[in-house]
Coordinates of C-alpha atoms and ligand atoms in Angstrom, one line a residue:
M580 CA 70.6 149.0 140.6
V581 CA 73.1 149.3 137.8
Q582 CA 72.0 147.1 134.9
T583 CA 74.9 145.1 133.4
A584 CA 74.8 145.6 129.7
S585 CA 76.4 142.2 128.7
P586 CA 74.3 140.5 126.4
T587 CA 72.7 137.0 127.1
F588 CA 73.3 135.8 123.4
S589 CA 75.4 135.9 120.3
R590 CA 73.8 137.1 117.2
E591 CA 75.4 134.3 115.0
D592 CA 73.8 131.8 117.4
W593 CA 70.4 133.5 117.3
Q594 CA 70.4 133.9 113.3
K595 CA 71.2 130.1 112.8
G596 CA 67.7 129.5 114.2
Y597 CA 66.3 131.3 111.2
E598 CA 67.8 128.9 108.7
S599 CA 65.2 127.2 106.6
L600 CA 64.7 123.5 107.4
R601 CA 63.9 121.8 104.1
T602 CA 63.7 118.2 105.0
E603 CA 60.5 116.5 105.8
T604 CA 61.3 113.5 108.3
S605 CA 59.6 111.1 110.6
Y606 CA 61.5 109.3 113.3
W607 CA 61.6 107.8 117.0
I608 CA 63.6 110.3 119.2
D609 CA 66.3 108.2 120.5
D610 CA 68.5 110.7 121.9
I611 CA 67.1 111.6 125.3
E612 CA 68.2 113.1 128.6
G613 CA 66.4 112.2 131.4
E614 CA 63.0 110.4 131.3
I615 CA 60.0 111.2 129.5
P616 CA 57.2 110.9 132.3
S617 CA 55.4 107.9 131.4
E618 CA 51.8 109.5 132.2
L619 CA 52.6 111.9 129.5
E620 CA 50.7 110.8 126.5
G621 CA 49.3 112.7 123.2
T622 CA 50.8 114.9 120.6
L623 CA 52.2 118.2 120.8
F624 CA 51.5 120.1 117.4
R625 CA 53.7 123.2 116.5
N626 CA 53.5 125.3 113.6
G627 CA 55.9 128.2 112.3
P628 CA 57.6 129.5 109.4
G629 CA 59.9 126.6 108.4
Q630 CA 61.3 128.0 105.1
L631 CA 62.4 131.6 105.4
D632 CA 64.1 132.0 101.7
I633 CA 63.5 130.0 98.2
N634 CA 66.9 129.3 96.6
G635 CA 68.7 131.8 98.8
Q636 CA 66.0 134.7 97.8
K637 CA 65.2 135.6 101.5
Y638 CA 61.5 136.6 102.8
G639 CA 61.9 140.1 104.3
H640 CA 59.8 139.1 107.7
P641 CA 59.5 135.9 109.7
F642 CA 55.7 136.1 109.6
D643 CA 56.1 135.3 105.9
G644 CA 57.7 132.1 106.0
D645 CA 56.0 129.0 104.9
G646 CA 53.9 127.0 107.4
M647 CA 55.5 123.9 108.6
V648 CA 53.8 121.7 111.1
C649 CA 55.9 119.2 113.6
A650 CA 54.1 116.7 115.4
I651 CA 55.7 115.0 118.6
A652 CA 53.9 112.3 119.9
F653 CA 54.3 110.8 123.2
K654 CA 53.4 107.3 124.5
D655 CA 55.0 105.0 127.0
G656 CA 57.7 107.2 128.0
K657 CA 58.9 107.2 124.1
A658 CA 58.5 109.9 121.6
H659 CA 58.0 110.3 117.8
F660 CA 58.8 113.3 115.5
A661 CA 57.4 113.9 112.3
N662 CA 57.2 117.5 110.2
Q663 CA 55.8 118.5 106.8
F664 CA 55.1 121.8 105.1
V665 CA 51.6 122.7 104.6
K666 CA 51.3 122.1 100.6
T667 CA 49.3 125.2 99.5
P668 CA 49.1 125.8 96.0
E669 CA 51.3 128.9 96.4
F670 CA 53.9 126.8 98.2
I671 CA 54.1 124.2 95.4
A672 CA 54.1 126.7 92.6
E673 CA 57.0 128.4 94.3
Q674 CA 58.9 125.4 95.1
K675 CA 58.7 124.4 91.3
A676 CA 59.6 127.7 90.0
G677 CA 62.5 128.2 92.6
K678 CA 61.8 131.9 93.2
I679 CA 59.5 134.0 95.3
L680 CA 56.2 134.3 93.1
Y681 CA 54.0 136.2 95.7
R682 CA 54.1 139.1 98.1
G683 CA 54.2 138.1 101.5
V684 CA 52.1 140.3 103.8
F685 CA 54.7 141.5 106.3
G686 CA 58.2 142.1 104.4
T687 CA 58.3 140.1 101.2
Q688 CA 58.4 141.6 97.7
K689 CA 58.9 139.8 94.5
A690 CA 62.2 140.4 92.7
G691 CA 62.2 143.2 90.3
G692 CA 61.5 146.2 92.6
W693 CA 57.9 148.1 92.4
L694 CA 57.2 147.4 88.7
S695 CA 57.1 143.7 89.5
N696 CA 54.9 144.1 92.8
I697 CA 52.4 146.9 91.6
F698 CA 48.7 146.0 91.7
D699 CA 49.5 142.6 92.7
L700 CA 47.1 142.5 95.7
R701 CA 47.0 138.9 96.4
N702 CA 47.6 137.4 99.8
K703 CA 50.1 134.1 99.9
N704 CA 48.2 132.2 102.7
V705 CA 51.4 130.8 104.4
A706 CA 49.3 128.6 107.0
N707 CA 52.2 129.2 109.4
T708 CA 50.7 130.6 112.6
N709 CA 48.9 127.9 114.5
V710 CA 47.8 124.0 114.5
V711 CA 44.8 122.7 116.5
Y712 CA 43.1 119.5 116.6
Q713 CA 39.2 119.7 116.9
G714 CA 36.6 117.1 116.1
G715 CA 38.9 115.0 114.4
K716 CA 40.5 117.6 112.3
L717 CA 43.9 119.0 112.3
L718 CA 44.1 122.6 111.1
A719 CA 47.0 124.6 110.1
L720 CA 45.9 128.3 110.6
W721 CA 46.5 131.6 109.2
E722 CA 44.5 134.6 110.1
A723 CA 43.9 136.2 106.8
A724 CA 42.4 133.0 105.1
R725 CA 40.6 129.9 105.5
P726 CA 42.4 126.9 107.4
Y727 CA 44.2 124.1 105.7
S728 CA 43.2 120.7 106.9
L729 CA 46.1 118.1 107.5
N730 CA 45.9 114.4 108.0
P731 CA 46.4 114.3 111.9
Q732 CA 48.6 111.2 111.3
S733 CA 50.6 111.8 108.3
L734 CA 50.5 115.6 108.3
D735 CA 49.6 115.3 104.6
T736 CA 47.7 118.6 103.6
L737 CA 44.2 117.8 102.7
G738 CA 43.0 121.1 101.3
Q739 CA 41.5 124.2 102.6
E740 CA 38.7 123.4 105.3
T741 CA 35.3 124.9 104.4
F742 CA 33.4 123.2 107.5
D743 CA 30.9 121.7 105.1
G744 CA 30.7 125.0 103.1
K745 CA 30.0 127.3 106.0
L746 CA 33.0 129.3 105.4
A747 CA 33.1 130.6 102.1
A748 CA 35.8 131.5 100.0
G749 CA 37.2 134.7 100.9
Q750 CA 35.9 134.3 104.5
V751 CA 38.7 133.9 107.0
F752 CA 39.4 132.1 110.4
T753 CA 41.5 133.1 113.1
A754 CA 44.9 131.7 114.0
H755 CA 44.0 131.9 117.7
P756 CA 40.6 129.9 118.4
R757 CA 40.2 129.2 122.1
R758 CA 38.9 126.1 123.3
D759 CA 36.3 126.1 126.2
D760 CA 37.5 123.1 128.4
R761 CA 34.0 122.8 130.0
T762 CA 32.1 122.2 126.9
G763 CA 34.9 121.1 124.4
D764 CA 33.8 123.9 121.9
L765 CA 36.6 125.7 119.9
W766 CA 35.8 129.4 119.6
G767 CA 37.0 131.7 117.0
F768 CA 36.4 134.5 114.7
G769 CA 37.0 136.0 111.4
V770 CA 37.5 139.5 110.4
Q771 CA 36.2 141.0 106.9
P772 CA 37.9 144.4 106.5
G773 CA 36.5 147.3 104.8
P774 CA 35.6 150.9 105.6
K775 CA 33.6 148.9 108.4
S776 CA 35.1 145.7 109.4
T777 CA 32.7 143.0 110.2
I778 CA 33.8 140.5 113.0
S779 CA 32.1 137.0 112.6
I780 CA 32.3 134.9 116.1
Y781 CA 32.5 131.3 115.2
R782 CA 31.8 128.0 117.2
V783 CA 33.5 124.7 116.2
T784 CA 32.1 121.9 118.1
N785 CA 34.0 119.0 119.4
Q786 CA 32.4 117.2 116.3
G787 CA 34.1 119.5 114.1
E788 CA 30.9 121.6 113.1
L789 CA 31.1 125.5 112.4
S790 CA 28.4 127.8 113.5
T791 CA 28.2 131.3 113.5
E792 CA 27.2 132.9 116.9
S793 CA 27.1 136.6 116.1
Q794 CA 28.3 139.1 113.7
V795 CA 29.2 142.7 114.9
K796 CA 30.3 145.7 112.5
V797 CA 33.0 148.1 114.0
S798 CA 34.0 151.2 112.3
G799 CA 37.4 151.6 110.6
F800 CA 40.4 149.2 110.0
C801 CA 41.1 146.0 112.5
F802 CA 44.0 144.4 113.1
L803 CA 42.7 141.6 115.4
H804 CA 45.3 138.7 116.0
D805 CA 44.0 137.4 119.0
F806 CA 40.9 137.6 121.3
A807 CA 40.2 137.0 125.1
Y808 CA 37.2 134.8 126.1
T809 CA 34.7 134.3 129.0
P810 CA 31.5 132.2 129.4
N811 CA 29.6 135.5 128.4
Y812 CA 32.1 137.6 126.5
R813 CA 34.4 137.6 123.4
I814 CA 36.7 140.3 124.1
F815 CA 38.8 142.3 121.8
M816 CA 41.6 144.8 122.0
Q817 CA 41.0 147.2 119.1
N818 CA 44.4 148.6 118.4
P819 CA 44.6 152.1 117.4
V820 CA 46.0 151.3 113.9
S821 CA 45.4 152.7 110.3
F822 CA 46.0 150.9 107.1
K823 CA 47.1 153.4 104.3
P824 CA 47.3 150.9 101.2
L825 CA 48.6 153.3 98.6
P826 CA 52.1 152.4 98.7
F827 CA 51.0 148.6 98.9
M828 CA 49.1 149.1 95.9
L829 CA 51.9 150.6 94.0
G830 CA 54.3 148.2 94.8
L831 CA 56.3 150.2 96.8
A832 CA 55.8 148.4 100.2
T833 CA 54.0 145.3 101.7
A834 CA 50.5 145.7 103.4
G835 CA 52.2 145.1 107.0
E836 CA 54.5 148.0 106.2
C837 CA 51.2 150.3 105.6
I838 CA 49.9 149.6 109.0
E839 CA 50.8 152.2 111.6
L840 CA 49.6 153.4 115.0
K841 CA 47.3 156.4 114.9
P842 CA 48.8 159.2 117.0
N843 CA 46.7 160.2 120.1
S844 CA 44.3 157.6 119.6
P845 CA 43.0 155.5 122.5
S846 CA 42.8 151.6 122.2
Q847 CA 39.6 150.0 122.7
F848 CA 38.1 146.9 124.1
L849 CA 35.4 145.4 122.1
L850 CA 33.1 143.3 124.5
I851 CA 30.5 141.2 122.4
D852 CA 28.0 139.2 124.6
R853 CA 26.4 136.1 123.7
Q854 CA 23.7 137.8 121.9
G855 CA 26.1 139.6 119.7
N856 CA 25.6 143.2 121.4
L857 CA 28.8 145.1 121.2
Q858 CA 30.2 147.6 124.0
T859 CA 33.2 149.6 123.3
I860 CA 35.7 150.7 126.2
E861 CA 38.3 153.0 125.8
T862 CA 42.1 152.6 127.4
D863 CA 45.3 154.2 127.0
P864 CA 46.9 153.5 123.5
C865 CA 48.9 150.2 123.0
F866 CA 49.4 147.3 120.5
V867 CA 48.4 143.9 121.6
F868 CA 48.9 140.5 119.6
H869 CA 48.2 138.3 122.4
H870 CA 45.9 137.7 125.2
C871 CA 46.8 135.6 128.0
N872 CA 43.4 134.8 129.6
A873 CA 40.2 136.5 130.7
Y874 CA 37.6 135.9 133.3
E875 CA 34.6 137.4 135.0
E876 CA 34.6 138.2 138.7
G877 CA 31.5 140.1 140.3
N878 CA 30.8 143.0 138.1
E879 CA 34.3 142.8 136.5
I880 CA 36.0 141.4 133.5
I881 CA 39.6 140.8 134.0
V882 CA 41.9 140.6 130.8
D883 CA 45.6 139.6 130.7
S884 CA 47.5 140.7 127.7
V885 CA 51.1 141.3 126.4
C886 CA 51.1 145.0 125.4
Y887 CA 53.6 147.0 123.2
P888 CA 54.0 150.5 123.6
D889 CA 53.6 150.8 119.6
Y890 CA 52.9 148.7 116.4
P891 CA 55.9 146.5 116.3
K892 CA 57.4 146.9 112.8
L893 CA 60.7 145.9 111.4
E894 CA 63.0 148.6 109.5
P895 CA 61.8 148.3 105.7
N896 CA 64.7 147.1 103.4
T897 CA 67.0 145.7 106.3
D898 CA 67.5 142.0 106.9
F899 CA 65.4 141.1 109.9
R900 CA 68.4 138.7 111.1
E901 CA 70.3 142.2 111.5
I902 CA 68.0 143.8 113.9
D903 CA 69.3 145.7 116.8
F904 CA 67.6 144.6 120.0
D905 CA 68.2 147.5 121.9
K906 CA 65.8 149.4 119.5
V907 CA 63.1 146.8 119.4
I908 CA 60.1 147.7 121.5
A909 CA 59.2 145.2 124.3
G910 CA 55.9 143.3 125.0
Q911 CA 55.0 143.3 128.8
L912 CA 52.1 141.3 130.4
W913 CA 49.5 143.8 131.8
R914 CA 46.1 143.2 133.5
F915 CA 43.1 144.9 132.6
T916 CA 40.1 145.1 135.0
I917 CA 37.1 146.3 133.0
N918 CA 33.9 147.4 134.6
P919 CA 31.5 147.2 131.6
K920 CA 28.5 148.8 133.8
L921 CA 30.6 151.9 134.6
G922 CA 32.5 151.7 131.4
T923 CA 35.8 152.0 133.2
V924 CA 39.3 150.2 132.7
K925 CA 41.9 149.6 135.3
R926 CA 45.5 148.5 134.5
E927 CA 48.5 147.2 136.2
M928 CA 51.6 145.5 135.1
L929 CA 52.2 141.7 136.0
L930 CA 55.4 141.2 134.2
E931 CA 57.6 143.8 133.3
R932 CA 60.3 141.9 131.7
S933 CA 59.9 141.5 127.9
C934 CA 57.9 138.4 127.1
E935 CA 55.6 136.8 124.4
F936 CA 53.6 133.9 124.1
P937 CA 51.4 133.4 127.2
V938 CA 49.6 130.4 128.1
V939 CA 47.5 129.0 131.0
H940 CA 46.2 125.4 132.1
P941 CA 43.7 124.6 129.5
R942 CA 40.9 124.0 132.3
C943 CA 41.4 127.8 133.1
M944 CA 40.4 129.3 129.8
G945 CA 37.9 131.9 130.5
Q946 CA 38.2 131.1 134.0
K947 CA 39.7 132.7 137.1
Y948 CA 43.5 131.2 137.2
R949 CA 46.7 131.5 139.1
Y950 CA 49.3 130.4 137.0
A951 CA 50.7 131.8 133.6
Y952 CA 53.5 130.5 131.4
I953 CA 55.3 132.8 129.1
G954 CA 58.4 133.2 127.0
A955 CA 60.7 135.8 128.2
I956 CA 64.1 137.4 127.8
A957 CA 67.2 136.1 129.9
K958 CA 67.8 139.6 131.4
E959 CA 65.8 142.0 133.6
S960 CA 65.2 144.7 131.4
G961 CA 65.9 146.0 127.7
N962 CA 65.0 143.4 125.0
A963 CA 66.7 140.4 123.4
P964 CA 65.3 137.0 121.9
L965 CA 63.4 134.9 123.9
Q966 CA 65.5 132.6 126.0
A967 CA 63.6 132.0 129.2
I968 CA 60.5 130.3 130.3
A969 CA 58.6 132.5 133.0
K970 CA 56.0 131.2 135.6
V971 CA 53.9 134.0 136.9
D972 CA 51.9 133.5 140.0
M973 CA 48.8 135.6 139.7
A974 CA 48.0 135.2 143.6
T975 CA 51.4 136.1 145.1
G976 CA 52.8 138.0 142.3
K977 CA 55.9 135.6 142.4
Q978 CA 58.0 135.3 139.1
E979 CA 60.3 132.4 138.4
F980 CA 62.4 132.1 135.1
H981 CA 64.1 128.8 133.7
S982 CA 66.8 130.3 131.4
F983 CA 68.3 128.6 128.3
A984 CA 70.9 131.7 127.8
P985 CA 73.4 131.9 126.3
R986 CA 73.0 129.5 123.6
G987 CA 69.5 128.3 124.0
F988 CA 66.5 130.1 122.4
I989 CA 62.8 129.3 123.4
S990 CA 59.5 128.8 121.7
E991 CA 55.9 129.2 123.0
P992 CA 55.6 127.0 126.2
I993 CA 52.6 124.8 126.2
F994 CA 51.1 123.5 129.6
V995 CA 50.1 119.8 129.7
P996 CA 48.0 118.8 132.8
R997 CA 49.2 115.7 134.5
D998 CA 45.7 114.6 135.5
R999 CA 42.6 115.5 133.6
D1000 CA 40.2 115.9 136.5
N1001 CA 39.2 119.4 137.8
H1002 CA 40.7 119.0 141.4
S1003 CA 44.4 118.7 140.9
A1004 CA 46.7 121.6 141.4
E1005 CA 46.5 124.0 138.7
D1006 CA 50.3 123.5 138.0
A1007 CA 50.3 119.8 138.4
G1008 CA 51.9 119.1 134.7
W1009 CA 54.4 119.8 132.8
V1010 CA 55.7 122.8 130.2
L1011 CA 56.7 121.7 126.9
T1012 CA 58.6 123.8 124.9
L1013 CA 61.1 123.6 121.7
I1014 CA 64.5 125.0 122.2
F1015 CA 66.9 126.1 119.5
D1016 CA 70.4 124.9 120.8
A1017 CA 72.9 126.8 118.8
A1018 CA 75.5 124.9 120.3
H1019 CA 74.6 122.1 118.5
N1020 CA 72.6 123.5 115.9
R1021 CA 69.7 121.5 116.6
S1022 CA 66.5 121.7 118.5
D1023 CA 65.7 119.9 121.5
L1024 CA 61.8 119.5 123.1
V1025 CA 62.1 120.3 126.8
V1026 CA 59.7 119.0 129.5
L1027 CA 59.8 120.8 132.7
D1028 CA 58.0 120.2 135.7
A1029 CA 55.4 123.0 136.1
Q1030 CA 55.7 122.8 139.9
N1031 CA 59.6 123.1 139.8
I1032 CA 59.8 125.3 136.7
T1033 CA 63.3 126.4 137.7
G1034 CA 64.6 122.8 138.2
K1035 CA 66.7 120.8 135.7
P1036 CA 64.2 119.6 132.9
L1037 CA 62.7 116.1 133.5
A1038 CA 63.7 115.0 129.9
T1039 CA 65.5 116.9 126.9
L1040 CA 64.8 115.3 123.7
H1041 CA 67.3 115.8 120.9
L1042 CA 66.0 116.2 117.4
K1043 CA 68.3 115.2 114.6
H1044 CA 68.0 119.0 113.1
H1045 CA 66.8 122.3 114.0
V1046 CA 63.5 123.4 114.0
P1047 CA 63.2 127.3 112.9
Y1048 CA 61.7 129.6 115.6
G1049 CA 58.2 128.8 115.3
L1050 CA 54.7 130.7 116.2
H1051 CA 51.9 128.8 118.0
G1052 CA 51.0 125.0 118.7
S1053 CA 48.8 122.8 120.8
F1054 CA 48.6 119.7 122.7
T1055 CA 46.1 116.9 122.3
H1056 CA 45.2 114.2 124.5
E1057 CA 44.0 111.9 121.7
Ligands
LIG1791 O1 43.2 143.6 106.1 C1 44.0 142.9 106.6 C2 43.6 142.6 108.0 C3 44.6 141.2 108.6 C4 44.1 140.3 109.4 C5 45.6 143.4 106.7 C6 46.3 142.2 106.8 C7 46.7 141.6 105.3 C8 47.6 143.0 107.4 C9 45.8 141.1 107.8 C10 46.5 140.1 108.0 C11 47.1 139.7 109.1 C12 48.1 138.5 109.5 C13 48.4 137.5 108.2 C14 48.6 138.2 110.3 C15 49.7 137.2 110.7 C16 50.5 137.2 111.8 C17 51.6 136.1 112.1 C18 51.8 135.0 111.1 C19 52.1 136.0 113.3 C20 52.0 137.0 114.3 C21 53.0 136.8 115.5 C22 53.0 137.7 116.4 C23 53.9 137.7 117.7 C24 54.0 138.9 118.6 C25 55.2 137.1 117.5 C26 56.4 137.1 118.2 C27 57.4 136.2 118.1 C28 58.6 136.4 118.8 C29 58.8 137.3 120.0 C30 59.6 135.7 118.9 O2 60.2 135.5 117.7
LIG1792 FE1 49.8 134.8 117.8

């Protein structure tokens, strides 16, 4: 088949979604197409880089943007929007100074060349990656530091979360915790880097209490952005990356630019059981940020993950808004079937189209499941910004796409079940996603019927402004 090369978007449109949003507001959303389902109750929290420059001094990478949390609360068919930046001391200092004072992990240097950056090895905690509500705490997460605790109603920043002193200064908590729906526990981890890296496995109960389940040491550098969870295993993909810190120390490059894929090295699954035993199983090289889900079946563990053929890096010293999508490597959804007894891994592709941000029904986390929802590009091959929501049926292989191209750009989908029992159909519920609508230079919160994902949205809530492209979020029924 001949693939038409016609682009699904215009660069100018896409770029507008990376403009900083500097206002903090709180209002009832009154411009709505369709109808918000009256049974949809609870709050959608989103986090992501809200500010991508200070006074026109641009950050060099979107992951360096200052964390801004949005809350969209639904009740009685109405919806309320609020947003606030996470007021870290670094954010406050930079706002006051009106210029960049810190290096960003991925692509941001202080003005003045290497001499201004040399030996400044501090990490700016931008608290921009995820936001979760657990045990009465609303936590803004960034994987290389402790969480920031926010007031769940006002979104005011309360301070760094120590969990009653159990997370000491210098200890870190992942931006990708996973909630076991059957127990209400939120599972997470933290990586202490070194010549040997230490992975701590944490549990946060639904009372908000943290305990350490186990700690394991693995050789070498780790870049573990996410993990997969089953009742008996915590599973990591050890990407075959190295960190060569010299250019970072000398101020010549950011930390993220010093990470690269090691040639001819396999990836490894790290399986950690409930007793803290570590089993390592090799598989073909790839780079994984996100896992979709995992479950145990017979003697096997199934892990579904978005895999890249290399470590996705941006060209240094070029504006990320100018990237050539034809040169950006694509992530694809793969299924790994691991047999721990035999030490073998089988892999098969589930979704070939470039995709990111996979999610499942919350009750399926760690369990056998049928449906994944995931952001995807709006064409079959090549690469582009994410403009469609895909629903993948693991039982039949059916793939459906709801495209917002050419002028809409999607963010992570979140599945919200309609009924909170364990018997209703796995796709009975809604898929919520924020769309940047370049035609109106504003964002919409779109409610899709998960059972009719390609159908017209049930509701499109027009915000009064845009929300810059975000990272992750969560829904709480409370
Ligand atoms: O020793 C350190 C280990 C470590 C954890 C080195 C280090 C300082 C680089 C580090 C820190 C890692 C951090 C801070 C990671 C933060 C990641 C982040 C903010 C976002 C990651 C997003 C991933 C994806 C795949 C996003 C995709 C987005 C789209 C396709 C759409 O825009
Ligand atoms: Fe992530």
